XYZ file of C-alpha atoms in Angstrom:
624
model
C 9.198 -28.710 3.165
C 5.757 -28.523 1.350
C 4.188 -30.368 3.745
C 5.001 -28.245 6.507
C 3.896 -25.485 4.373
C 0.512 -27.247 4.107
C 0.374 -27.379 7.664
C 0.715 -23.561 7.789
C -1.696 -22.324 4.840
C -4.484 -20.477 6.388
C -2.499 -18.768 8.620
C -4.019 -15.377 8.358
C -0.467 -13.807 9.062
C 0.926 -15.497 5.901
C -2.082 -14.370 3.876
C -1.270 -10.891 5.170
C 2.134 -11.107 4.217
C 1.572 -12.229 0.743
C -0.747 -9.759 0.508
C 1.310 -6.695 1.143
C 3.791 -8.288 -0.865
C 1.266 -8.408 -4.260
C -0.383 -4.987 -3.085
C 3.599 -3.559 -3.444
C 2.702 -4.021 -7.051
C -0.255 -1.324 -6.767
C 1.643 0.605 -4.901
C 4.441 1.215 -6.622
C 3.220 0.723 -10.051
C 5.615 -2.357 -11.013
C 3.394 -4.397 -12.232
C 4.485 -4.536 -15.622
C 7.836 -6.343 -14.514
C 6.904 -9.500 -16.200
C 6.681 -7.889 -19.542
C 9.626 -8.450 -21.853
C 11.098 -7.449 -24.621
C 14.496 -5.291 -23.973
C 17.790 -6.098 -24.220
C 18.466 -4.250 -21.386
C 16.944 -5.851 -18.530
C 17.398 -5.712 -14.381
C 17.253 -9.666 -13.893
C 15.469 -12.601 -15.157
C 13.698 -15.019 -13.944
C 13.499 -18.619 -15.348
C 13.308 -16.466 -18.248
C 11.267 -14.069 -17.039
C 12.464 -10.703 -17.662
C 12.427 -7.678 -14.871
C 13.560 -4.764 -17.424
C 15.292 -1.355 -16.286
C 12.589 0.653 -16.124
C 10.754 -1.102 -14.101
C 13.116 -1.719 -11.594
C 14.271 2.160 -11.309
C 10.609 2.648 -10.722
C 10.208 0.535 -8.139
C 13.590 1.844 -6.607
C 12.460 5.520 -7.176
C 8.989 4.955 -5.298
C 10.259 2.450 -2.729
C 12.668 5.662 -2.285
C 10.187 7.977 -2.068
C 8.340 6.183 -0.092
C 11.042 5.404 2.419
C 12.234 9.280 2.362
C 8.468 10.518 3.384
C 8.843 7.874 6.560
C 12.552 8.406 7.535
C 13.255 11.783 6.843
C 16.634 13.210 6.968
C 17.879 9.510 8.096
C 17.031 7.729 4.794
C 20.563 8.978 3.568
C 21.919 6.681 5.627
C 19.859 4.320 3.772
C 19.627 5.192 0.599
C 23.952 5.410 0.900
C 23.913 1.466 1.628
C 25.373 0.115 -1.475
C 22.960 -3.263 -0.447
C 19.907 -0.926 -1.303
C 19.597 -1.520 -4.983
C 19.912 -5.031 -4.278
C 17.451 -5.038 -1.851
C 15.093 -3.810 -4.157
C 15.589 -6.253 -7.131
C 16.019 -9.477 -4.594
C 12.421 -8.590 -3.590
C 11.521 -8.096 -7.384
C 12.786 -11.538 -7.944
C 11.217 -13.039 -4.909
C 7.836 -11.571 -6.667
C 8.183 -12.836 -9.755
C 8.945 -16.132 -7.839
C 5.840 -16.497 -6.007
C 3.958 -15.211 -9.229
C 4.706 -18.085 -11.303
C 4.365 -21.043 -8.710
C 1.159 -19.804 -8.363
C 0.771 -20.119 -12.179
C 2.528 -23.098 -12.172
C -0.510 -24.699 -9.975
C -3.097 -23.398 -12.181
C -4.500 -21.030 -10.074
C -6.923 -18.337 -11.854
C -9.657 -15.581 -10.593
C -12.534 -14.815 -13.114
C -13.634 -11.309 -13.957
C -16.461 -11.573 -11.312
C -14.329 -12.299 -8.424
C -11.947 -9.423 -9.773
C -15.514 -6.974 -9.568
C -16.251 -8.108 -6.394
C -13.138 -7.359 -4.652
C -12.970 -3.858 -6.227
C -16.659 -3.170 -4.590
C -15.675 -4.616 -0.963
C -12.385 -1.686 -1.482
C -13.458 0.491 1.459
C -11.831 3.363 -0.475
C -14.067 3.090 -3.561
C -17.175 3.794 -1.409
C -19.431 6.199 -0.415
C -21.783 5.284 2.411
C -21.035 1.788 2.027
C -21.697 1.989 -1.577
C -19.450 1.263 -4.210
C -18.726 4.797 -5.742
C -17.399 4.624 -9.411
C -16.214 8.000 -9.584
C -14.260 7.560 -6.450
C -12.611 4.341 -7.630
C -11.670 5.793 -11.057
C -10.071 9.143 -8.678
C -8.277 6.751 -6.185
C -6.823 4.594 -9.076
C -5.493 7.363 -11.474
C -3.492 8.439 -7.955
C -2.273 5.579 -8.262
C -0.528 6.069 -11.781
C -2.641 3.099 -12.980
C -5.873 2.665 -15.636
C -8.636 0.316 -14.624
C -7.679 -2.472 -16.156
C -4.093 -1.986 -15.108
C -5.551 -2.152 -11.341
C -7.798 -4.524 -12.283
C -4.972 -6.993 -13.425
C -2.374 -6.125 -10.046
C -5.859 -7.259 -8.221
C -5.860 -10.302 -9.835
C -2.320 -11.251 -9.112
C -3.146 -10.633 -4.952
C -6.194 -12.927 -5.312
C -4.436 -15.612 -7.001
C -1.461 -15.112 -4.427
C -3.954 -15.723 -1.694
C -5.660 -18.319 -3.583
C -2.741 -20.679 -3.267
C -2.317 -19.841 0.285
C -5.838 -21.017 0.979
C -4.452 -24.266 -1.326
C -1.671 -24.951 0.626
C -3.673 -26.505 3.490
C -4.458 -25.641 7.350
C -3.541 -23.729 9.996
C -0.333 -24.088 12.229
C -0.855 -24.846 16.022
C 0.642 -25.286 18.932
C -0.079 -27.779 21.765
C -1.262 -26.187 25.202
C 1.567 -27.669 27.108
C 3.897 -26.109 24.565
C 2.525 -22.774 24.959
C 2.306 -22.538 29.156
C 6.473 -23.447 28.721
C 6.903 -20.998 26.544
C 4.550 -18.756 28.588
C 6.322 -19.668 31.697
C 10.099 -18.755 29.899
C 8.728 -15.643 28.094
C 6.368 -14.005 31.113
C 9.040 -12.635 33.623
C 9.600 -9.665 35.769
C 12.896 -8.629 36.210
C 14.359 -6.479 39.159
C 17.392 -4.858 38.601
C 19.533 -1.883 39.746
C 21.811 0.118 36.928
C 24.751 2.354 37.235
C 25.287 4.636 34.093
C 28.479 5.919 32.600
C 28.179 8.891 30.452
C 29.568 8.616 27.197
C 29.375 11.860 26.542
C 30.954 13.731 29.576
C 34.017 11.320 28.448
C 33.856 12.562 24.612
C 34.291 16.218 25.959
C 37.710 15.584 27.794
C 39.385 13.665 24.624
C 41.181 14.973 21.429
C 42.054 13.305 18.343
C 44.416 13.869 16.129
C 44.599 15.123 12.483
C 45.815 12.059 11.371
C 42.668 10.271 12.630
C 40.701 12.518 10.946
C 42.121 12.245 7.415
C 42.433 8.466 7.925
C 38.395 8.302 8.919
C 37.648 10.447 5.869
C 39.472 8.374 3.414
C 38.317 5.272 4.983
C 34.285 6.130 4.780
C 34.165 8.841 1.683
C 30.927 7.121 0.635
C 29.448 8.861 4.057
C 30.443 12.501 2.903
C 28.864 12.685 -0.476
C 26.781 15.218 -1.512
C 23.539 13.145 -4.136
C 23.249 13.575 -7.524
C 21.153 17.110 -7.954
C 18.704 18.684 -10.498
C 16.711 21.944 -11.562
C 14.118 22.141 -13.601
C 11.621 24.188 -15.545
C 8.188 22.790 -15.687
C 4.215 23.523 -17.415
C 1.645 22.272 -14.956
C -1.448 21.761 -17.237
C -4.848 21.820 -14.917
C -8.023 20.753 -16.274
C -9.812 22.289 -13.460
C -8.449 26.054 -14.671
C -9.733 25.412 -18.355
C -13.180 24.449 -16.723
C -13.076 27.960 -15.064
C -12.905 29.525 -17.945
C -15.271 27.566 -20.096
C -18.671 29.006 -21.282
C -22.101 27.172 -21.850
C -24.889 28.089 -24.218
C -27.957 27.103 -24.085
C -27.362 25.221 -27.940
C -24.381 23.590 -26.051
C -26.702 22.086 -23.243
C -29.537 21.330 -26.075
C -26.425 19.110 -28.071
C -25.866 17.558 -25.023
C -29.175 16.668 -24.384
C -29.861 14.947 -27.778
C -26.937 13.559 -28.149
C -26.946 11.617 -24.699
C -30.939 11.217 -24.669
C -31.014 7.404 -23.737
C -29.083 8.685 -20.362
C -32.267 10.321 -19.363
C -34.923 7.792 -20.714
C -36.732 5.941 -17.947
C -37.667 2.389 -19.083
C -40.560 0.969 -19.368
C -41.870 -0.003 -15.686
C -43.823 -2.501 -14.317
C -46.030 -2.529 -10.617
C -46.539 -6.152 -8.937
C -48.718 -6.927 -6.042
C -47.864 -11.080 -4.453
C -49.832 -12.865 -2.349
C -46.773 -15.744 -1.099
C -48.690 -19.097 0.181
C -46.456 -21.905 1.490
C -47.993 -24.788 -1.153
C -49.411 -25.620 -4.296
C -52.272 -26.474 -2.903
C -52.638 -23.019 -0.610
C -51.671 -21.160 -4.244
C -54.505 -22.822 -5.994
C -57.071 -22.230 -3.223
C -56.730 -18.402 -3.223
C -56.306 -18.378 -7.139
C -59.900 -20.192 -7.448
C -61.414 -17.428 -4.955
C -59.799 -14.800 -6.666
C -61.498 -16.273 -10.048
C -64.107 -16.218 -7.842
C -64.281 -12.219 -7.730
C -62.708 -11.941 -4.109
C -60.607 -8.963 -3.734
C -56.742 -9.755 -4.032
C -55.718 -6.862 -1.943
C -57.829 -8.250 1.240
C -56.409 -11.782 0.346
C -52.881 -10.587 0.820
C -53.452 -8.986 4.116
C -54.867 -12.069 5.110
C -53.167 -14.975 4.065
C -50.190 -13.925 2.270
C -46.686 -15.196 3.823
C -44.554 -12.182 3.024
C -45.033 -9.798 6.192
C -43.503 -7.050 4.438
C -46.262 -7.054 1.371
C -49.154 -8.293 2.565
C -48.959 -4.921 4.814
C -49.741 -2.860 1.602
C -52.299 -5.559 0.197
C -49.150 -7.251 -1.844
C -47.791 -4.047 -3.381
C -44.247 -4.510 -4.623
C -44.176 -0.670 -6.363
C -42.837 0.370 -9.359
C -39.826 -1.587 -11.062
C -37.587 -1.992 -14.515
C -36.792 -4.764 -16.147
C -33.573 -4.696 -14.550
C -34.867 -4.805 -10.806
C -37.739 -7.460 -11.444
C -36.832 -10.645 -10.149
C -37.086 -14.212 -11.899
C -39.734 -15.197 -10.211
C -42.207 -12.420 -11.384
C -40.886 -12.336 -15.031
C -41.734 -16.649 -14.843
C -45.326 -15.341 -14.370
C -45.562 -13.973 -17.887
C -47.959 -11.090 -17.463
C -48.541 -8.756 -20.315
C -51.663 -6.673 -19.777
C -52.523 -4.433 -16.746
C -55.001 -6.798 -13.857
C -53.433 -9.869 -15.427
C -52.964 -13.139 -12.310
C -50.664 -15.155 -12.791
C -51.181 -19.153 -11.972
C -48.904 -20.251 -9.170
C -45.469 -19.360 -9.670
C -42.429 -21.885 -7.570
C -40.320 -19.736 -5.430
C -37.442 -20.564 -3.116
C -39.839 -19.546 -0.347
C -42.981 -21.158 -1.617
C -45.424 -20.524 -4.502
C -46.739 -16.903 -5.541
C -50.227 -15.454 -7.176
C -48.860 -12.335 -9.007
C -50.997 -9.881 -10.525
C -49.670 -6.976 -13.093
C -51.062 -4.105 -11.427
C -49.622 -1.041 -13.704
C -47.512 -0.282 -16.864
C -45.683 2.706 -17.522
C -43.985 2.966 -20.748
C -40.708 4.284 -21.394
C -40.427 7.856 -21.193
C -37.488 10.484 -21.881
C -37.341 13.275 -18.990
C -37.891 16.446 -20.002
C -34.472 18.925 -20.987
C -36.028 21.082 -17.795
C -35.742 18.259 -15.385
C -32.367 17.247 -16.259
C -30.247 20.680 -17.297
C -28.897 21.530 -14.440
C -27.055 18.160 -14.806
C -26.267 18.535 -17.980
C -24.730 22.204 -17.652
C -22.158 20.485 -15.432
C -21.467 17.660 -17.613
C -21.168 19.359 -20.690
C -19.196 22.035 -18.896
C -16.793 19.602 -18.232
C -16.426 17.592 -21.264
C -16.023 20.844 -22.889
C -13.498 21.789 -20.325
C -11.685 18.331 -21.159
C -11.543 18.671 -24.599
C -10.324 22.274 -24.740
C -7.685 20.778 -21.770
C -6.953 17.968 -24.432
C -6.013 20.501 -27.436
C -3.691 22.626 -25.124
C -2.105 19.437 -24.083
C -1.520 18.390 -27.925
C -0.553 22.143 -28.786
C 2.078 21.935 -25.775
C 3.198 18.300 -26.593
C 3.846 19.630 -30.258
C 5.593 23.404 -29.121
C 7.687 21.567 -26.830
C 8.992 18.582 -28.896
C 9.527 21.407 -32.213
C 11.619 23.937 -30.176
C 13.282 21.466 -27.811
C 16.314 24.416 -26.547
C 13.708 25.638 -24.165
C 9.955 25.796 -22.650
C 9.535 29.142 -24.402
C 7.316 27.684 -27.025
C 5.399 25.438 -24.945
C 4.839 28.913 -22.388
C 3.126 30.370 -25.041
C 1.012 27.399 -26.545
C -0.354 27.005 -22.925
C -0.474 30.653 -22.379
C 1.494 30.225 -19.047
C 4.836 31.015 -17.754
C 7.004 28.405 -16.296
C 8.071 27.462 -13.116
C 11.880 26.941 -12.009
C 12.534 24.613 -9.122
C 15.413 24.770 -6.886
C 18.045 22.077 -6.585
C 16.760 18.879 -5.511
C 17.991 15.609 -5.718
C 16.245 11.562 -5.684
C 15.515 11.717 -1.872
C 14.205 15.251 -2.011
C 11.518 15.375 -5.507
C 9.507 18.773 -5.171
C 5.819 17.912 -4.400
C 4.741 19.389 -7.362
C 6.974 16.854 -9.229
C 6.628 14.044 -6.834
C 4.849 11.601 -9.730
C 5.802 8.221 -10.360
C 5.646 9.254 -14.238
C 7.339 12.603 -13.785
C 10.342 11.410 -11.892
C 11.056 8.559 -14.211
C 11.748 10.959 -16.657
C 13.732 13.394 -14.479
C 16.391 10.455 -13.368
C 15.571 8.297 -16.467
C 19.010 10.292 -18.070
C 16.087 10.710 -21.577
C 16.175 14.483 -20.641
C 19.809 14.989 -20.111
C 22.268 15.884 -22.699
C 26.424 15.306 -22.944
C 28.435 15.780 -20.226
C 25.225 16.218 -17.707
C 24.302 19.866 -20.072
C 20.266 20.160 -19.961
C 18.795 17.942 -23.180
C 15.452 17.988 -24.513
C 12.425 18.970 -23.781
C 9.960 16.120 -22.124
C 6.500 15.327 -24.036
C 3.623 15.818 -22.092
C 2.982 13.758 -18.828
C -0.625 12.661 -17.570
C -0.448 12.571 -13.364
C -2.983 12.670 -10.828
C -6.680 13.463 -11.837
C -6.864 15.703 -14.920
C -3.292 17.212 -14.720
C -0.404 17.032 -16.744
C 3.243 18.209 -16.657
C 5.626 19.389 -19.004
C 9.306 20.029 -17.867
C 13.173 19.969 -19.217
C 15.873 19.901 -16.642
C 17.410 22.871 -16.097
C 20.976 21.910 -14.568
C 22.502 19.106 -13.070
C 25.287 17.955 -10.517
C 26.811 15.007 -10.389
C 27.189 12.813 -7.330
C 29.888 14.973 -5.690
C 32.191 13.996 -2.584
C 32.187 16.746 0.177
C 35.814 17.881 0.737
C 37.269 17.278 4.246
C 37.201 21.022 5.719
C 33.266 20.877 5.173
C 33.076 17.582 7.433
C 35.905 18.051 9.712
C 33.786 18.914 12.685
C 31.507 15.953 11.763
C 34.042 13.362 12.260
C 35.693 14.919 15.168
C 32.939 14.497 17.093
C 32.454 10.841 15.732
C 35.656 9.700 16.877
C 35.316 11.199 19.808
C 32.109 9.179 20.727
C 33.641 6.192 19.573
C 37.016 6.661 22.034
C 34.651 7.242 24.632
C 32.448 4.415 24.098
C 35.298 2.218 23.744
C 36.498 3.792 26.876
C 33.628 3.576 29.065
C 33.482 -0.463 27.459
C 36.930 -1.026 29.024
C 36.116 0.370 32.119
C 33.006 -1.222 32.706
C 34.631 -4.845 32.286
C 37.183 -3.601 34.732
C 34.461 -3.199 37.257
C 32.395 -6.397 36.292
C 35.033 -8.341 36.776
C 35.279 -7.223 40.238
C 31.364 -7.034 40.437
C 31.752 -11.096 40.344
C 34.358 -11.280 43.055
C 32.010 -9.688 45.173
C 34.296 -5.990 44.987
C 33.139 -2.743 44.492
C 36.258 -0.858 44.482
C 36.205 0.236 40.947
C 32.902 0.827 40.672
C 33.593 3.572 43.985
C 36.650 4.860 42.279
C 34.597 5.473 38.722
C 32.841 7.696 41.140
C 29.609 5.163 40.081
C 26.994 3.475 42.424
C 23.575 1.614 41.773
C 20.496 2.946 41.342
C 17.178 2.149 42.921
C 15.763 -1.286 42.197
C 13.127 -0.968 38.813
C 11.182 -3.882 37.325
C 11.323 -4.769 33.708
C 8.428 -6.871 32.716
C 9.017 -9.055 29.259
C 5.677 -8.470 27.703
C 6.268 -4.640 27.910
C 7.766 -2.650 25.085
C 10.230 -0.065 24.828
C 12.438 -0.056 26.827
C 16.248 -0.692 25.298
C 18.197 -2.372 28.289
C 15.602 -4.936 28.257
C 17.337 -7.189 25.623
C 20.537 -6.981 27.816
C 18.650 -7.815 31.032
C 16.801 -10.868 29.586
C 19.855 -12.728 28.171
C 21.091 -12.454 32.034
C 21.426 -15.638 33.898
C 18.681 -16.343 36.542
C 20.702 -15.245 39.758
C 21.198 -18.584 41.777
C 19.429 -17.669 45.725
C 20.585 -14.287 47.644
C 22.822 -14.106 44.703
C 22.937 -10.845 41.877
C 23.549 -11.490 38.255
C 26.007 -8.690 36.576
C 25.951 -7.813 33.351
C 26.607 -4.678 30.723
C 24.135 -3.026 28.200
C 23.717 0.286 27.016
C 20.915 2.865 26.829
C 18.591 4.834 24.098
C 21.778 7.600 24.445
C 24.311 4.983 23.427
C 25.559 5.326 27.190
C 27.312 1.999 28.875
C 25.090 0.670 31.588
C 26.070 -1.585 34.473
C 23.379 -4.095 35.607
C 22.590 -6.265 38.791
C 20.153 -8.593 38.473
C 18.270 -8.874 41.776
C 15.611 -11.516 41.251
C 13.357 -13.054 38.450
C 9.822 -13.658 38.945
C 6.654 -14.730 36.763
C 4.355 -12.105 35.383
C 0.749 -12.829 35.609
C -0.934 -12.789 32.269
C -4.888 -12.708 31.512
C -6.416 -15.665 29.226
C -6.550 -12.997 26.410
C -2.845 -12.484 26.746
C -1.897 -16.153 26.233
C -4.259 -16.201 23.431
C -2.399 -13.313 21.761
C 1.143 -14.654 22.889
C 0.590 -18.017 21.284
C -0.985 -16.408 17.982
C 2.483 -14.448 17.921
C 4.381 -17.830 17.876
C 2.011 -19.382 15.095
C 2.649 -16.070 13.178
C 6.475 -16.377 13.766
C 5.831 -20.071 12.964
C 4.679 -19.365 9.416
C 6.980 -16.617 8.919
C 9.810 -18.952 8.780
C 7.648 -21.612 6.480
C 6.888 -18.716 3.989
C 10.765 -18.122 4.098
C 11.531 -21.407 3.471
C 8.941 -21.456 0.334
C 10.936 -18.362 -0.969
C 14.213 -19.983 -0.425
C 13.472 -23.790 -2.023
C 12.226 -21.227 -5.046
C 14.511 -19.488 -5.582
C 17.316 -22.728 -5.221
C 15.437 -24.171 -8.011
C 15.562 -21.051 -10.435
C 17.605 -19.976 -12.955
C 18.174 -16.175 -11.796
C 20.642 -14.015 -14.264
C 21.634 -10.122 -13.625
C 21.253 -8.175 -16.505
C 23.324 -4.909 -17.211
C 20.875 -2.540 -14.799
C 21.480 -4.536 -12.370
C 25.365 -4.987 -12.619
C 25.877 -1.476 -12.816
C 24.330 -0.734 -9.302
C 26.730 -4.030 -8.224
C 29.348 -2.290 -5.473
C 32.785 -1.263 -7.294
């Protein structure tokens, strides 16, 4: 197995599909699932423990995530009893990958870890890396730096041992034209549609179908666990409105932060860049010689883009002088070096300038400071309302009445909402851990305690006890009754119009048509259905056809996007003309597909090898 895994390694599809597996870990802030330490633990692995909390967080944002993108269908999802399993079988499969690649030694240094944060096209500003911008993007997050840093580090090493595992899959040329020549086809076929619907609206059913589907699928008809609550939103950005600035405050700032506006000491080289030694110690001796070094640039120096300003480099700090001019050793102002060794030759450097350090002015820089000190007064007035809340709210824990007055605010009541449906203004990874955590509920579902304070996204924070709560109630059957009527009634008609289409295949093959006249039916116009085109449903049902053998028709059933029952003739096959660029793609898609099912197989020899155990958070989600 490993060796075909070699064979498959920088497959750039496998690299992608590690790497949205390790970036799940940003994403939904699990990436302390390796930590240990509770007794009460999801699963572990070889030891390794996944603990409760962090796997309802990953099942409350992989929720949230998946309600945002389904809508009103994720309660079909989210009622799968598989779900929760789902969740923690990819948890595991993590963990998995994350300690083979441990296993093998694999490590990234701190300076890889920077780099990859500065390439984040997120965390830039015209093409810049923009440090405010990455500490914004990663508090969104629900992360600190070095939280993000470390969920970095596990992608890098996750790709690392991809790039370990050895080269690329292929496919011969031969192999691909026969797979070309299977996959490539152009289908003609003619369809005649029965309408599952107009056959639903002449049936009844019966109340004893009705109360037998309702018993039989009660999990269907259940109304979610629902909550209200009461919450403090705490804005640092409405302190800073009200926040004042003096002049003293500004004049504080200013001395207390003075080495932010000191410019170091700076330096101004001019170069003349000769290709030898020998060329160096020429122009050196005529310079002794008096002759002007400015002139000698223009005219013999290497470096086009200096020797146009008579080897002017301009002003620079220690920080931006490069080795090769600090090697030259100048101290005093019209100092020449002697020739300095360069990766692009040797250099004559002269110290044209020095400017010592200097502190900017308060004038120059106050506008700048009234904004910073505005806000780090802002943040620490935001700071002791925060502790004043955390300390009102955890003293008189029957209500928000004391925290409403430590903030000065009143606060807000939500309506009923439930996992799948978080108000936005509540819709933090932090905040909703706590609301389905069961910390803030009291016995028998009554509303509990307070909750402390809650940092969430840029300088906020939330402060909330749950008002009410409803248990995961099943609907009663008068409330669904029209629901299931109509289900049953599809599913007579479906099973109906299934019936009656074998009826009239069957004679479809003995060359009759009788039943398909008497179903009041007939073909349609001849369409083509090309394989390398998307969307269109019957197109799975028309490509398993057989190939119709000469001035023969190939019959066959499907159904449509409506769920209707379609009959099919198959007319003719024929191949469908790709481009060069086509091919290329199609056989990338069977490397990809290739790799797919090596990266499986990696997953699967792992996890045989394992020692997986279910803890108690995972055995209660288990189906009864």
């Amino acid at each position: 197995m490993m060796d075909n895994l070699r064979a498959a390694a920088n497959n750039v599809v496998l690299k992608i599909i590690l790497g949205l597996i390790v970036a799940s870990f940003v994403l939904t802030g699990v990436g302390d699932y390796l930590i240990g330490g509770s007794n009460d633990y999801a699963a572990k692995v070889n030891g390794q423990e996944i603990g409760r909390a962090q796997f309802e967080q990953v099942v409350q944002n992989e929720r949230s995530r998946m309600q945002e993108q389904l809508g009103e269908n994720f309660s079909v999802l989210a009622g799968n009893d598989g779900y929760m399993q789902q969740m923690l079988s990819q948890l595991i499969d993590e963990a998995l990958i994350d300690q083979y690649a441990r296993k093998l030694g694999l490590n990234i240094s701190d300076a890889q870890i920077k780099q990859a944060i500065f390439a984040v096209p997120a965390f830039q500003t015209n093409n810049q890396f923009d440090n405010e911008k990455y500490l914004d993007q990663v508090r969104r997050l629900g992360l600190t730096p070095d939280r993000y840093a470390e969920l970095l580090r596990k992608q890098l090493v996750t790709q690392q041992l991809i790039q370990g595992l050895g080269a690329t899959q292929f496919s011969l040329p031969k192999e691909i034209d026969s797979l070309v020549a299977q996959a490539a086809q152009d289908r003609i076929v003619r369809t005649a549609t029965i309408d599952v619907a107009a056959i639903a609206k002449t049936l009844n059913v019966t109340d004893e179908e009705i109360k037998g589907y309702y018993d039989s699928n009660k999990s269907r008809f259940i109304d979610p666990e629902a909550f209200k609550a009461s919450y403090l939103l705490l804005d640092a950005a409405r302190v800073m409105d009200s926040v004042k600035i003096t002049d003293a405050d500004i004049a504080a700032f200013y001395q207390k932060n003075q080495q932010e506006f000191t410019q170091p000491e700076r330096k101004r080289f001019s170069v003349i860049q000769l290709k030898t030694e020998a060329d160096a110690r020429a122009v050196l001796d005529e310079l002794k010689n008096g002759a002007d070094f400015a002139a000698l640039a223009k005219e013999k120096s290497q470096d086009v883009v200096s020797r146009r300003n008579g080897g002017d480099l301009g002003w620079m700090d220690a920080n931006a002088t490069i080795d090769e001019l600090q090697q030259a050793k100048l101290t005093e102002k019209g100092q020449i070096s002697e020739p300095v060794k360069s990766s692009v030759g040797y250099l004559i450097v002269r110290l044209d300038d020095i400017q010592a350090a200097q502190v900017k002015p308060l004038s120059a820089v106050r506008d700048d400071i009234a904004v910073r000190a505005k806000r780090e007064k802002a943040l620490d007035e935001f700071f002791t309302v925060q502790r004043k809340v955390s300390e009102a709210a955890s003293n008189d824990n029957e209500s928000l009445a004391s925290a409403e007055e430590a903030a000065g605010q009143k606060a807000t009541e939500t309506a009923w909402f439930s996992h799948d449906q978080v108000p936005a203004e509540l819709n933090f990874p932090q905040v909703t851990q706590a609301i389905f955590g069961g910390t803030l509920l009291g016995d028998n579902s009554a509303p509990g305690s307070n909750s402390d304070v809650i940092s969430v996204d840029g300088d906020r924070a939330i402060v909330l006890r749950i008002t009410d709560h409803r248990a995961e109630t099943p609907r009663p059957l008068d409330q669904v009754r029209d629901e299931i009527v109509q289900v049953l009634k599809v599913q007579k008609a479906q099973q109906q119009a299934n019936l009656q289409a074998e009826k009239i295949l069957v004679d479809l093959k003995q060359g009759k048509d009788d039943s398909l006249k008497a179903a009041n039916l007939s073909f349609g116009e001849p369409e083509t259905l090309s394989s390398v085109a998307q969307g269109n449903v019957l197109a799975e049902s028309v490509f398993a056809l057989p190939v119709p053998q000469k001035d023969k028709v190939s019959y066959g059933i499907a159904r449509d996007q409506a769920g209707n029952v379609v009959i099919v003739a198959l007319d003719s096959v024929k191949p469908h003309a790709i481009t060069d660029e086509q091919k290329a793609q199609f056989a990338s898609q069977v490397e990809q597909s290739a790799v797919t099912t090596l990266f499986d197989t990696l997953v699967s020899s792992l996890r045989s090898e394992a020692t997986i155990k279910l803890g108690a958070a995972a055995q209660e989600q288990q189906p009864q």
